[in-house]
Amino acid sequence: LKSPDKDLLALKSEAQAARQRLSHIEHQTSLFRQEKESLQKQLWETKLATSGWCEYTAADGRQYYHHAANNTTQWKKPKLSTAVSRIRPAAAIAVDGKEIAGEAAGGDGAVPKDLVEAETEAEYV
């Protein structure tokens, strides 16, 4: 029979291991979000540059947009047509030892669609 002290020690050990796994997952999630935000910004900048729009900063710090070809200037972000359905991380992303994105995750190395939120106007349309 196990003593109550051994049971308590085993439970404490399991709880510590679970906290470490959770911490690792939270860290990986944070890295994934940072990578996603960086890629969304790069995508926005690429779309903006290839569409003829330029982004400027006014004296008060607000961003505004100018399209030289049609001499249009506006405060609101222009709607850009190019869409991207999947984001590819620069490095593999693993959660709890299992790669969920990157080349080893299966096939083309893209982040699974269920992990990529659709772009919205608020996020670098």
PDB file of C-alpha atoms in Angstrom:
ATOM      1  CA  LEU A   1       0.000   0.000   0.000  1.00  0.00           C
ATOM      2  CA  LYS A   2       1.077   3.511  -0.712  1.00  0.00           C
ATOM      3  CA  SER A   3       1.309   5.938   2.126  1.00  0.00           C
ATOM      4  CA  PRO A   4      -0.672   9.196   2.023  1.00  0.00           C
ATOM      5  CA  ASP A   5       2.620  11.095   1.912  1.00  0.00           C
ATOM      6  CA  LYS A   6       3.711   9.254  -1.241  1.00  0.00           C
ATOM      7  CA  ASP A   7       0.319   9.906  -2.849  1.00  0.00           C
ATOM      8  CA  LEU A   8       0.601  13.598  -1.999  1.00  0.00           C
ATOM      9  CA  LEU A   9       4.132  13.772  -3.416  1.00  0.00           C
ATOM     10  CA  ALA A  10       3.000  12.051  -6.601  1.00  0.00           C
ATOM     11  CA  LEU A  11       0.104  14.501  -6.996  1.00  0.00           C
ATOM     12  CA  LYS A  12       2.415  17.465  -6.402  1.00  0.00           C
ATOM     13  CA  SER A  13       4.844  16.113  -8.988  1.00  0.00           C
ATOM     14  CA  GLU A  14       2.050  15.641 -11.542  1.00  0.00           C
ATOM     15  CA  ALA A  15       0.745  19.147 -10.862  1.00  0.00           C
ATOM     16  CA  GLN A  16       4.228  20.624 -11.358  1.00  0.00           C
ATOM     17  CA  ALA A  17       4.644  18.744 -14.643  1.00  0.00           C
ATOM     18  CA  ALA A  18       1.223  19.971 -15.804  1.00  0.00           C
ATOM     19  CA  ARG A  19       2.161  23.578 -14.915  1.00  0.00           C
ATOM     20  CA  GLN A  20       5.384  23.243 -16.908  1.00  0.00           C
ATOM     21  CA  ARG A  21       3.496  21.868 -19.942  1.00  0.00           C
ATOM     22  CA  LEU A  22       0.971  24.703 -19.685  1.00  0.00           C
ATOM     23  CA  SER A  23       3.741  27.285 -19.453  1.00  0.00           C
ATOM     24  CA  HIS A  24       5.382  25.808 -22.547  1.00  0.00           C
ATOM     25  CA  ILE A  25       2.090  25.878 -24.475  1.00  0.00           C
ATOM     26  CA  GLU A  26       1.447  29.488 -23.430  1.00  0.00           C
ATOM     27  CA  HIS A  27       4.948  30.442 -24.585  1.00  0.00           C
ATOM     28  CA  GLN A  28       4.492  28.686 -27.936  1.00  0.00           C
ATOM     29  CA  THR A  29       1.105  30.390 -28.364  1.00  0.00           C
ATOM     30  CA  SER A  30       2.683  33.768 -27.689  1.00  0.00           C
ATOM     31  CA  LEU A  31       5.402  33.097 -30.267  1.00  0.00           C
ATOM     32  CA  PHE A  32       2.787  32.008 -32.796  1.00  0.00           C
ATOM     33  CA  ARG A  33       0.768  35.202 -32.229  1.00  0.00           C
ATOM     34  CA  GLN A  34       3.886  37.348 -32.655  1.00  0.00           C
ATOM     35  CA  GLU A  35       4.771  35.519 -35.887  1.00  0.00           C
ATOM     36  CA  LYS A  36       1.194  35.884 -37.139  1.00  0.00           C
ATOM     37  CA  GLU A  37       1.142  39.631 -36.383  1.00  0.00           C
ATOM     38  CA  SER A  38       4.496  40.071 -38.115  1.00  0.00           C
ATOM     39  CA  LEU A  39       3.288  38.162 -41.187  1.00  0.00           C
ATOM     40  CA  GLN A  40       0.029  40.118 -41.283  1.00  0.00           C
ATOM     41  CA  LYS A  41       1.995  43.377 -41.167  1.00  0.00           C
ATOM     42  CA  GLN A  42       4.324  42.185 -43.954  1.00  0.00           C
ATOM     43  CA  LEU A  43       1.318  41.124 -46.011  1.00  0.00           C
ATOM     44  CA  TRP A  44      -0.344  44.512 -45.489  1.00  0.00           C
ATOM     45  CA  GLU A  45       2.842  46.360 -46.480  1.00  0.00           C
ATOM     46  CA  THR A  46       3.247  44.189 -49.598  1.00  0.00           C
ATOM     47  CA  LYS A  47      -0.387  44.661 -50.624  1.00  0.00           C
ATOM     48  CA  LEU A  48      -0.107  48.399 -50.014  1.00  0.00           C
ATOM     49  CA  ALA A  49       3.106  48.753 -52.030  1.00  0.00           C
ATOM     50  CA  THR A  50       1.822  46.735 -54.983  1.00  0.00           C
ATOM     51  CA  SER A  51      -1.526  48.543 -55.104  1.00  0.00           C
ATOM     52  CA  GLY A  52      -0.122  52.038 -55.616  1.00  0.00           C
ATOM     53  CA  TRP A  53      -1.024  53.255 -52.130  1.00  0.00           C
ATOM     54  CA  CYS A  54       1.537  54.820 -49.783  1.00  0.00           C
ATOM     55  CA  GLU A  55       1.177  55.155 -46.030  1.00  0.00           C
ATOM     56  CA  TYR A  56       2.243  58.386 -44.313  1.00  0.00           C
ATOM     57  CA  THR A  57       2.176  59.772 -40.786  1.00  0.00           C
ATOM     58  CA  ALA A  58       0.566  63.158 -40.167  1.00  0.00           C
ATOM     59  CA  ALA A  59       2.041  65.692 -37.735  1.00  0.00           C
ATOM     60  CA  ASP A  60      -0.444  64.554 -35.079  1.00  0.00           C
ATOM     61  CA  GLY A  61       0.755  60.927 -35.389  1.00  0.00           C
ATOM     62  CA  ARG A  62      -2.242  59.557 -37.306  1.00  0.00           C
ATOM     63  CA  GLN A  63      -1.688  57.393 -40.384  1.00  0.00           C
ATOM     64  CA  TYR A  64      -3.101  58.458 -43.743  1.00  0.00           C
ATOM     65  CA  TYR A  65      -2.963  56.953 -47.214  1.00  0.00           C
ATOM     66  CA  HIS A  66      -2.246  58.428 -50.632  1.00  0.00           C
ATOM     67  CA  HIS A  67      -2.660  56.890 -54.093  1.00  0.00           C
ATOM     68  CA  ALA A  68      -0.500  58.835 -56.535  1.00  0.00           C
ATOM     69  CA  ALA A  69      -2.026  57.454 -59.751  1.00  0.00           C
ATOM     70  CA  ASN A  70      -5.500  58.744 -58.972  1.00  0.00           C
ATOM     71  CA  ASN A  71      -4.381  61.522 -56.550  1.00  0.00           C
ATOM     72  CA  THR A  72      -6.538  60.211 -53.698  1.00  0.00           C
ATOM     73  CA  THR A  73      -5.708  60.875 -50.050  1.00  0.00           C
ATOM     74  CA  GLN A  74      -7.675  59.365 -47.145  1.00  0.00           C
ATOM     75  CA  TRP A  75      -7.501  58.593 -43.440  1.00  0.00           C
ATOM     76  CA  LYS A  76      -9.153  55.181 -43.667  1.00  0.00           C
ATOM     77  CA  LYS A  77      -7.023  52.184 -44.687  1.00  0.00           C
ATOM     78  CA  PRO A  78      -7.692  51.392 -48.321  1.00  0.00           C
ATOM     79  CA  LYS A  79      -9.357  48.085 -49.106  1.00  0.00           C
ATOM     80  CA  LEU A  80      -6.878  45.904 -50.937  1.00  0.00           C
ATOM     81  CA  SER A  81      -7.958  42.953 -53.056  1.00  0.00           C
ATOM     82  CA  THR A  82      -5.175  40.350 -52.675  1.00  0.00           C
ATOM     83  CA  ALA A  83      -6.151  37.653 -50.168  1.00  0.00           C
ATOM     84  CA  VAL A  84      -4.079  35.041 -48.394  1.00  0.00           C
ATOM     85  CA  SER A  85      -5.803  32.009 -46.910  1.00  0.00           C
ATOM     86  CA  ARG A  86      -2.859  30.421 -45.086  1.00  0.00           C
ATOM     87  CA  ILE A  87       0.112  31.824 -43.230  1.00  0.00           C
ATOM     88  CA  ARG A  88       3.465  30.036 -43.227  1.00  0.00           C
ATOM     89  CA  PRO A  89       5.605  30.427 -40.097  1.00  0.00           C
ATOM     90  CA  ALA A  90       9.329  31.073 -40.432  1.00  0.00           C
ATOM     91  CA  ALA A  91      10.057  28.172 -38.086  1.00  0.00           C
ATOM     92  CA  ALA A  92       8.295  25.084 -36.836  1.00  0.00           C
ATOM     93  CA  ILE A  93       5.716  25.554 -34.112  1.00  0.00           C
ATOM     94  CA  ALA A  94       5.243  22.737 -31.616  1.00  0.00           C
ATOM     95  CA  VAL A  95       2.797  22.339 -28.769  1.00  0.00           C
ATOM     96  CA  ASP A  96       3.537  19.787 -26.088  1.00  0.00           C
ATOM     97  CA  GLY A  97       6.191  18.170 -28.288  1.00  0.00           C
ATOM     98  CA  LYS A  98       3.912  17.796 -31.322  1.00  0.00           C
ATOM     99  CA  GLU A  99       4.664  19.995 -34.305  1.00  0.00           C
ATOM    100  CA  ILE A 100       1.505  21.827 -35.360  1.00  0.00           C
ATOM    101  CA  ALA A 101       3.030  24.006 -38.083  1.00  0.00           C
ATOM    102  CA  GLY A 102       6.085  23.813 -40.272  1.00  0.00           C
ATOM    103  CA  GLU A 103       7.211  21.275 -42.834  1.00  0.00           C
ATOM    104  CA  ALA A 104       7.020  18.264 -40.483  1.00  0.00           C
ATOM    105  CA  ALA A 105       3.427  19.082 -39.533  1.00  0.00           C
ATOM    106  CA  GLY A 106       2.144  17.554 -42.709  1.00  0.00           C
ATOM    107  CA  GLY A 107       2.391  18.495 -46.306  1.00  0.00           C
ATOM    108  CA  ASP A 108       3.090  22.076 -47.215  1.00  0.00           C
ATOM    109  CA  GLY A 109       4.205  23.384 -43.813  1.00  0.00           C
ATOM    110  CA  ALA A 110       1.409  25.922 -43.511  1.00  0.00           C
ATOM    111  CA  VAL A 111      -0.326  26.649 -40.249  1.00  0.00           C
ATOM    112  CA  PRO A 112      -3.547  24.606 -40.021  1.00  0.00           C
ATOM    113  CA  LYS A 113      -6.546  26.620 -41.221  1.00  0.00           C
ATOM    114  CA  ASP A 114      -8.334  26.315 -37.886  1.00  0.00           C
ATOM    115  CA  LEU A 115      -5.436  28.163 -36.219  1.00  0.00           C
ATOM    116  CA  VAL A 116      -5.441  31.062 -38.674  1.00  0.00           C
ATOM    117  CA  GLU A 117      -8.109  33.661 -38.068  1.00  0.00           C
ATOM    118  CA  ALA A 118      -9.606  35.324 -41.121  1.00  0.00           C
ATOM    119  CA  GLU A 119      -8.203  38.730 -41.871  1.00  0.00           C
ATOM    120  CA  THR A 120     -10.492  41.560 -40.917  1.00  0.00           C
ATOM    121  CA  GLU A 121     -10.517  45.216 -41.806  1.00  0.00           C
ATOM    122  CA  ALA A 122      -9.102  45.934 -38.350  1.00  0.00           C
ATOM    123  CA  GLU A 123      -6.147  43.619 -38.973  1.00  0.00           C
ATOM    124  CA  TYR A 124      -4.222  44.822 -41.996  1.00  0.00           C
ATOM    125  CA  VAL A 125      -6.915  44.357 -44.628  1.00  0.00           C
TER     126      VAL A 125
END
